Short mmCIF file of N, CA, C and O in Angstrom, two decimals:
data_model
loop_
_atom_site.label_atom_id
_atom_site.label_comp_id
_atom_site.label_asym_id
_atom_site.label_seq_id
_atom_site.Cartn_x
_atom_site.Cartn_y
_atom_site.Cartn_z
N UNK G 1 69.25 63.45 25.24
CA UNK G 1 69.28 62.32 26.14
C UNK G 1 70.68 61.72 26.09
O UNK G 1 71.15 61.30 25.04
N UNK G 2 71.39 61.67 27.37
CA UNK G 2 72.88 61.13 27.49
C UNK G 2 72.52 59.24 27.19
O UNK G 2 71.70 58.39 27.52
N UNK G 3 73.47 59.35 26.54
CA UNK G 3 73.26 57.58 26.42
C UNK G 3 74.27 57.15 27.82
O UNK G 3 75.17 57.88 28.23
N UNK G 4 73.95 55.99 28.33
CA UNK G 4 74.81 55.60 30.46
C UNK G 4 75.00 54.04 29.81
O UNK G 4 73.99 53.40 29.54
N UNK G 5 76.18 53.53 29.61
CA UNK G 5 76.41 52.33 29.42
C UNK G 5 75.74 51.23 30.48
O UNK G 5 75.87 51.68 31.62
N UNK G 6 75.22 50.24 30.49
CA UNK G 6 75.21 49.73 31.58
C UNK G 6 75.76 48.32 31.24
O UNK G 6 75.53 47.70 30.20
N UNK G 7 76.64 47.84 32.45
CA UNK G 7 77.11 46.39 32.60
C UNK G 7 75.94 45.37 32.76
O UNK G 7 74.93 45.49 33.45
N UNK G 8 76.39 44.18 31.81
CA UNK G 8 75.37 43.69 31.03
C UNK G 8 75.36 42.34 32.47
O UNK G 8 74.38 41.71 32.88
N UNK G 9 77.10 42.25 33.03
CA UNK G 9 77.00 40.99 33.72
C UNK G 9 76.47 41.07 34.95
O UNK G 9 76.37 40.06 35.65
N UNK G 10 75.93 42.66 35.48
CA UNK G 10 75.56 42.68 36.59
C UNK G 10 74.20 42.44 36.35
O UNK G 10 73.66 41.72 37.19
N UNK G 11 73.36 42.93 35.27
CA UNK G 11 72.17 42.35 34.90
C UNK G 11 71.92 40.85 35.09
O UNK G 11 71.13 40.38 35.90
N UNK G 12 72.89 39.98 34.04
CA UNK G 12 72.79 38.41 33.97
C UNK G 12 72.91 38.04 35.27
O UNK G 12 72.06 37.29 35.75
N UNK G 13 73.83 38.43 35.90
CA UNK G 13 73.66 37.64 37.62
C UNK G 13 72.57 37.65 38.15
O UNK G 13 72.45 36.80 39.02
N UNK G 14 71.45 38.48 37.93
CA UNK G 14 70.14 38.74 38.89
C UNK G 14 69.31 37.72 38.17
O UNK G 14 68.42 37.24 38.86
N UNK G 15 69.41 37.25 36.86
CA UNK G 15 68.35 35.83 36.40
C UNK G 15 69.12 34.27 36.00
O UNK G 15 68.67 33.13 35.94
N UNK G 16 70.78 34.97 35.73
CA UNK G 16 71.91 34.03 35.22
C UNK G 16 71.63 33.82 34.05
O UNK G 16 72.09 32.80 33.54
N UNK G 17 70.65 34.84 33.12
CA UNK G 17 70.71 34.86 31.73
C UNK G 17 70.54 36.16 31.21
O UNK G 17 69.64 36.82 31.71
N UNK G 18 71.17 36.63 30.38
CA UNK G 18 70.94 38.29 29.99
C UNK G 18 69.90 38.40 29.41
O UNK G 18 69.32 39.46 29.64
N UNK G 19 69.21 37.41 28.42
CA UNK G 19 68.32 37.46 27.61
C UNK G 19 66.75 37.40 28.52
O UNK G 19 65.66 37.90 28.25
N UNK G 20 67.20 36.55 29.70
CA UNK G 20 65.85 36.50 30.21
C UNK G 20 65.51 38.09 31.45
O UNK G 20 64.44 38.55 31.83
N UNK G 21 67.00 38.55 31.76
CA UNK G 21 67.08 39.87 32.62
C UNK G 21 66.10 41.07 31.29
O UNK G 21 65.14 41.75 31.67
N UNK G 22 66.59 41.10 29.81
CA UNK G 22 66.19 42.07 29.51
C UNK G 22 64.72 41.72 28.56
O UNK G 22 64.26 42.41 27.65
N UNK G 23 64.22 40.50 29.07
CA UNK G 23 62.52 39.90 28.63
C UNK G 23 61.97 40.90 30.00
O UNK G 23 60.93 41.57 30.00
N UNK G 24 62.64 40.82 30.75
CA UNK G 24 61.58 40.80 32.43
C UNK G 24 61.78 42.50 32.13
O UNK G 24 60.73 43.13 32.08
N UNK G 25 62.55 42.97 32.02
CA UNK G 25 62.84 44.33 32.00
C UNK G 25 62.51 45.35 30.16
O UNK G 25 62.82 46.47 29.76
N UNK G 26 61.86 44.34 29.64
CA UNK G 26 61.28 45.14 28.60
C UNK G 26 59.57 44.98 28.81
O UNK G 26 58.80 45.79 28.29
N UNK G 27 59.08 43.85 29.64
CA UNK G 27 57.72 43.67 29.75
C UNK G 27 57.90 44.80 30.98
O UNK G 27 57.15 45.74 30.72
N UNK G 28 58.41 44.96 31.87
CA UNK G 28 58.30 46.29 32.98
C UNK G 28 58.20 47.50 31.89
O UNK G 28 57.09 47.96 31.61
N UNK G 29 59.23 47.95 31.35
CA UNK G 29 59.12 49.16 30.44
C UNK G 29 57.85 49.23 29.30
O UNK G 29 57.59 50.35 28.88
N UNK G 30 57.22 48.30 28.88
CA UNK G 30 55.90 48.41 28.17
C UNK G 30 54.85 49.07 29.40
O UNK G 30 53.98 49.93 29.32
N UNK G 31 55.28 48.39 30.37
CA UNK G 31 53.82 48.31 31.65
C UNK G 31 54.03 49.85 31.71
O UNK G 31 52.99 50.39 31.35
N UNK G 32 54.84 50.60 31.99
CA UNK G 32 55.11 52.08 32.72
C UNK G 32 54.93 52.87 31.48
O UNK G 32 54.42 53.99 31.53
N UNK G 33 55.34 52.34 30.35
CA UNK G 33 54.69 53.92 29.27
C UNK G 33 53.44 53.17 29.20
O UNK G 33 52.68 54.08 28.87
N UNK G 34 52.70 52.12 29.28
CA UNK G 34 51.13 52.04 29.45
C UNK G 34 50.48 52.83 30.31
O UNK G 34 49.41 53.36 30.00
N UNK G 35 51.10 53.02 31.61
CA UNK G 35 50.25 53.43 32.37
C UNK G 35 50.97 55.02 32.56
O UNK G 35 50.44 55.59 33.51
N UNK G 36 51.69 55.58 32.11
CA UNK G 36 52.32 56.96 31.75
C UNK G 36 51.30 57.30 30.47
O UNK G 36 50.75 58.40 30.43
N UNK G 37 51.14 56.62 29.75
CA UNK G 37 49.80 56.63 28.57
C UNK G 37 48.79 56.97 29.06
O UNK G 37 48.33 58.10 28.94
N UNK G 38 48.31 56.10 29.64
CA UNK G 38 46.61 56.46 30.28
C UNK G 38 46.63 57.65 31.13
O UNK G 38 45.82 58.55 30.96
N UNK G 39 47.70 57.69 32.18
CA UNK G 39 47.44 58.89 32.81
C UNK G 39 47.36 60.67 32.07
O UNK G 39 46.69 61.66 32.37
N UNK G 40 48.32 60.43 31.11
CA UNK G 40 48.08 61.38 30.33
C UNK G 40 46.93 61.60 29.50
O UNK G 40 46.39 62.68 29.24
N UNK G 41 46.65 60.58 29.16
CA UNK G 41 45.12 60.35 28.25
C UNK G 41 44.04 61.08 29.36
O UNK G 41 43.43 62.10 29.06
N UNK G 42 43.86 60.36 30.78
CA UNK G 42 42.94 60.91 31.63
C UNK G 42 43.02 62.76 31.41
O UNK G 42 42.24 63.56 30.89
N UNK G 43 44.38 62.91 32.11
CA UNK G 43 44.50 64.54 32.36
C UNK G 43 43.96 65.29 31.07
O UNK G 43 43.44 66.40 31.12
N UNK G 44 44.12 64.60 29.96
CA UNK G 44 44.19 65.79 28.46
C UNK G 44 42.45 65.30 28.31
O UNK G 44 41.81 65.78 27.38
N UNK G 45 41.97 64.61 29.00
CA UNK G 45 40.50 63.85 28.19
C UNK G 45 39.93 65.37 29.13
O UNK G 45 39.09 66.01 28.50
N UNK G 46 40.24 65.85 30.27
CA UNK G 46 39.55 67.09 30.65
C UNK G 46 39.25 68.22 29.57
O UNK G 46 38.27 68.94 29.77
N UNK G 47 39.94 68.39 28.56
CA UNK G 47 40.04 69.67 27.98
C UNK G 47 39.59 69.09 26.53
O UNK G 47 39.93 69.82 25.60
N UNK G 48 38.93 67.96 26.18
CA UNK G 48 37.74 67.30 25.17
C UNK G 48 36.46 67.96 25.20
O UNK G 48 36.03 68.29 24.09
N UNK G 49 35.87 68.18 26.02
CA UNK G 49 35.05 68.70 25.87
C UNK G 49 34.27 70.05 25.53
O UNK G 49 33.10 70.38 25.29
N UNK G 50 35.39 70.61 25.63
CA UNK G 50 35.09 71.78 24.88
C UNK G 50 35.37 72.33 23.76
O UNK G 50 36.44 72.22 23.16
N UNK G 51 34.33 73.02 23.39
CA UNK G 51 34.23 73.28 22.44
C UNK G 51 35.57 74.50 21.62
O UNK G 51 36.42 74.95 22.39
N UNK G 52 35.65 74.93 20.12
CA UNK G 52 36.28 75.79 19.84
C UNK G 52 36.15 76.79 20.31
O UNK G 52 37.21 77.38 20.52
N UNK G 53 34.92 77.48 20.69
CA UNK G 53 34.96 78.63 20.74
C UNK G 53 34.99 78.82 22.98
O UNK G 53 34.71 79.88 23.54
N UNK G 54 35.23 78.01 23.46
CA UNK G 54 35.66 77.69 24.81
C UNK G 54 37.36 77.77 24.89
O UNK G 54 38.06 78.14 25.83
N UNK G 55 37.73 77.30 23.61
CA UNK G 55 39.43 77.35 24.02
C UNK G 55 39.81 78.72 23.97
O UNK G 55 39.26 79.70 23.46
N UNK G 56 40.81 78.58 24.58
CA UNK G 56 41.38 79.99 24.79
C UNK G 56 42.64 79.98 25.05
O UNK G 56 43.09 78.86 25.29
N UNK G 57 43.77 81.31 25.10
CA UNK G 57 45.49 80.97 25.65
C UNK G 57 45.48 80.10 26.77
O UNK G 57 46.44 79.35 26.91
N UNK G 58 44.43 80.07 27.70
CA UNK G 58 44.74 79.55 29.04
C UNK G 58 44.87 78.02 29.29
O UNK G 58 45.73 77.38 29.89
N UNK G 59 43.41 77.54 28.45
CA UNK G 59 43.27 76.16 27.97
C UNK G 59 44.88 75.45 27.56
O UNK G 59 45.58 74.62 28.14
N UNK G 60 45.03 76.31 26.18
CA UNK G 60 46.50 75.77 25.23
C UNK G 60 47.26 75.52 26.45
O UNK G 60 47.77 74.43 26.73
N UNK G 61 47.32 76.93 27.40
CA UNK G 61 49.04 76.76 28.24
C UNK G 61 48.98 75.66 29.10
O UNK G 61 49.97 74.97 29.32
N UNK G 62 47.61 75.41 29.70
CA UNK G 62 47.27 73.92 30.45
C UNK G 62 47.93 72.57 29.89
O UNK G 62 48.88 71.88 30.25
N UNK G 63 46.91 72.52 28.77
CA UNK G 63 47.38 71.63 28.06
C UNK G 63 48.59 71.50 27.49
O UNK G 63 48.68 70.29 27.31
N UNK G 64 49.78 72.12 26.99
CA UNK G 64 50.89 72.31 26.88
C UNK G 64 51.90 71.89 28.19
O UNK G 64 52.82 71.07 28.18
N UNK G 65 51.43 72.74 29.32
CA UNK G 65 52.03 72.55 30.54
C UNK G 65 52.22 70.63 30.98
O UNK G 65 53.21 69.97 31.31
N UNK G 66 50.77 70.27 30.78
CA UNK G 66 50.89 69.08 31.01
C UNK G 66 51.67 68.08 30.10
O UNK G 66 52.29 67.14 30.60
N UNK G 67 51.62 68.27 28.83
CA UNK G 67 52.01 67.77 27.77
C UNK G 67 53.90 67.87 28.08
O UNK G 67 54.62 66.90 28.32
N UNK G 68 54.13 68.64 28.02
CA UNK G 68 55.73 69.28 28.92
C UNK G 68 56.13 68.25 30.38
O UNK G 68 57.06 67.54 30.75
N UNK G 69 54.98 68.64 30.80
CA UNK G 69 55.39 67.45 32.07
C UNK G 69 55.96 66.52 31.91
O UNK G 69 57.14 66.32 32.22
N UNK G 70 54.99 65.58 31.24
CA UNK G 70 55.01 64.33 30.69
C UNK G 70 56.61 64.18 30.43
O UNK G 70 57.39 63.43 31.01
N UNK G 71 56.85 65.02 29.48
CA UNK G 71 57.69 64.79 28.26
C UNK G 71 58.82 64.98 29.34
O UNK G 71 59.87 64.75 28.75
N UNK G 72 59.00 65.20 30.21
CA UNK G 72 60.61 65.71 30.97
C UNK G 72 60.49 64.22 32.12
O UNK G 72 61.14 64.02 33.15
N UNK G 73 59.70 63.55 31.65
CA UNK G 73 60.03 62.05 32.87
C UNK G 73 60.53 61.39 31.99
O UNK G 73 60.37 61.48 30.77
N UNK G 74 61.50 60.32 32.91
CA UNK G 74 62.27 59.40 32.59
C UNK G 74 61.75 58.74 31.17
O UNK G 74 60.61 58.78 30.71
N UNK G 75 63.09 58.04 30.52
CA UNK G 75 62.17 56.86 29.66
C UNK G 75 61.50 55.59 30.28
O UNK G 75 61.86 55.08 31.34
N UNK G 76 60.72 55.24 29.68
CA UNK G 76 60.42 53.73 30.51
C UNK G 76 61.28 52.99 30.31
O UNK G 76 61.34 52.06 31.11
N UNK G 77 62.09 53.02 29.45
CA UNK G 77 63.23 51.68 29.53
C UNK G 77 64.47 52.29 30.80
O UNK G 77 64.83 51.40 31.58
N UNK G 78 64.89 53.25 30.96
CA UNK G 78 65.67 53.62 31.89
C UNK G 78 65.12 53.38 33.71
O UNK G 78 65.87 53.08 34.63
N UNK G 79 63.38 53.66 33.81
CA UNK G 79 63.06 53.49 34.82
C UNK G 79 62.78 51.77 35.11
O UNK G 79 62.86 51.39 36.28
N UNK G 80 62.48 50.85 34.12
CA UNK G 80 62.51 49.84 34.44
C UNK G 80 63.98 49.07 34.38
O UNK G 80 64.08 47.86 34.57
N UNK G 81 64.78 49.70 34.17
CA UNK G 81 66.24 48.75 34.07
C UNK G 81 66.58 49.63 35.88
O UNK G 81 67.08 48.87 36.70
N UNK G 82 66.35 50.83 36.28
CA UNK G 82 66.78 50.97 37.27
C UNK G 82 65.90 50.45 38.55
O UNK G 82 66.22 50.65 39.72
N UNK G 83 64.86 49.82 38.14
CA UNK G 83 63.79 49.07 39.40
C UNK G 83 64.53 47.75 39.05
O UNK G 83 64.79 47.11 40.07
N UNK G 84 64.92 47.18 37.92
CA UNK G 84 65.97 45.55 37.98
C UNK G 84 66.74 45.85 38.69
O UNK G 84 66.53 45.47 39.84
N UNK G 85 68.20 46.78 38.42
CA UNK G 85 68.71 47.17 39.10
C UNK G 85 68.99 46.70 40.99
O UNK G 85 69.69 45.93 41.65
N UNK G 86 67.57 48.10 41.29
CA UNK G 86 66.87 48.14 42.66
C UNK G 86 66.50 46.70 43.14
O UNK G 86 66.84 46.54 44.31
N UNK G 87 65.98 45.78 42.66
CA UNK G 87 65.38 45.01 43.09
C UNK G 87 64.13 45.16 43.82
O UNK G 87 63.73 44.94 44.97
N UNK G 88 63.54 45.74 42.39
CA UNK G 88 62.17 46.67 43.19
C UNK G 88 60.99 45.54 42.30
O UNK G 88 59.87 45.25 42.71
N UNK G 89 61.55 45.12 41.18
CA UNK G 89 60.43 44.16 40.07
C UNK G 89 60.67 43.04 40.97
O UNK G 89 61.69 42.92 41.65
N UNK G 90 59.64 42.17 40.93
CA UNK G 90 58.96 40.49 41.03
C UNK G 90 59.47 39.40 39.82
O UNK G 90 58.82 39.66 38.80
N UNK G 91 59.99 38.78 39.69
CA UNK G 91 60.22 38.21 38.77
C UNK G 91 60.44 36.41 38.84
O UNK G 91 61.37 36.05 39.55
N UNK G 92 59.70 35.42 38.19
CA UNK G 92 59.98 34.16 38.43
C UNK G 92 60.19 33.50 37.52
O UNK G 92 60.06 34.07 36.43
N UNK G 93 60.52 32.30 37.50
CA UNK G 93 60.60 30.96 36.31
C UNK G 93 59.34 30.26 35.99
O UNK G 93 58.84 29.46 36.78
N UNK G 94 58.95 30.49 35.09
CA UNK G 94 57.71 29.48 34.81
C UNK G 94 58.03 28.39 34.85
O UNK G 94 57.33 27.79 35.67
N UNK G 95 58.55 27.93 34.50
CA UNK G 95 59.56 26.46 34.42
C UNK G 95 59.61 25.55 35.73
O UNK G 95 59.47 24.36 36.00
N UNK G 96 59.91 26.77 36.40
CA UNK G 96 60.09 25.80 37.87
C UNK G 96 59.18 25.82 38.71
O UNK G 96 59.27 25.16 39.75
#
């Protein structure tokens, strides 16, 4: 994984605080490996039910295949700093 510097002041301009840009953008990155979690949980909960003597090479390469999938998507912290970025997240002041 290449480490990509990112400028911290183009962040702070979008809330005018860095600390509160990377609160909003670490609760986004929890939300997306949650639900990158479950979806994987769903797909692999197919191949629970069977038994040992049901598995077979074909089963493994399934399950592997998917497991592989998974593993070659973004991090969640990279996809939620590039939806801040985007201006694709919702974000407000409780305060005000």
């Amino acid at each position: 994984m290449a480490i990509n510097t990112i400028d911290v002041d183009e962040l702070a301009a979008k809330t005018g605080n860095i600390y509160e840009s990377v609160a909003i953008i670490s609760k986004r990155a929890r939300q997306v490996a949650s639900n990158t979690k479950s979806e994987l949980d769903d797909k692999l909960s197919y191949f629970e039910g069977f038994g040992p003597d049901m598995e077979d090479a074909r089963m493994q390469e399934e399950q592997a295949k998917i497991s592989v999938e998974y593993e070659l998507q973004p991090e969640p912290t990279v996809t939620a700093i590039q939806e801040f970025k985007d201006d694709e997240l919702y974000h407000r002041n409780s305060n005000e």
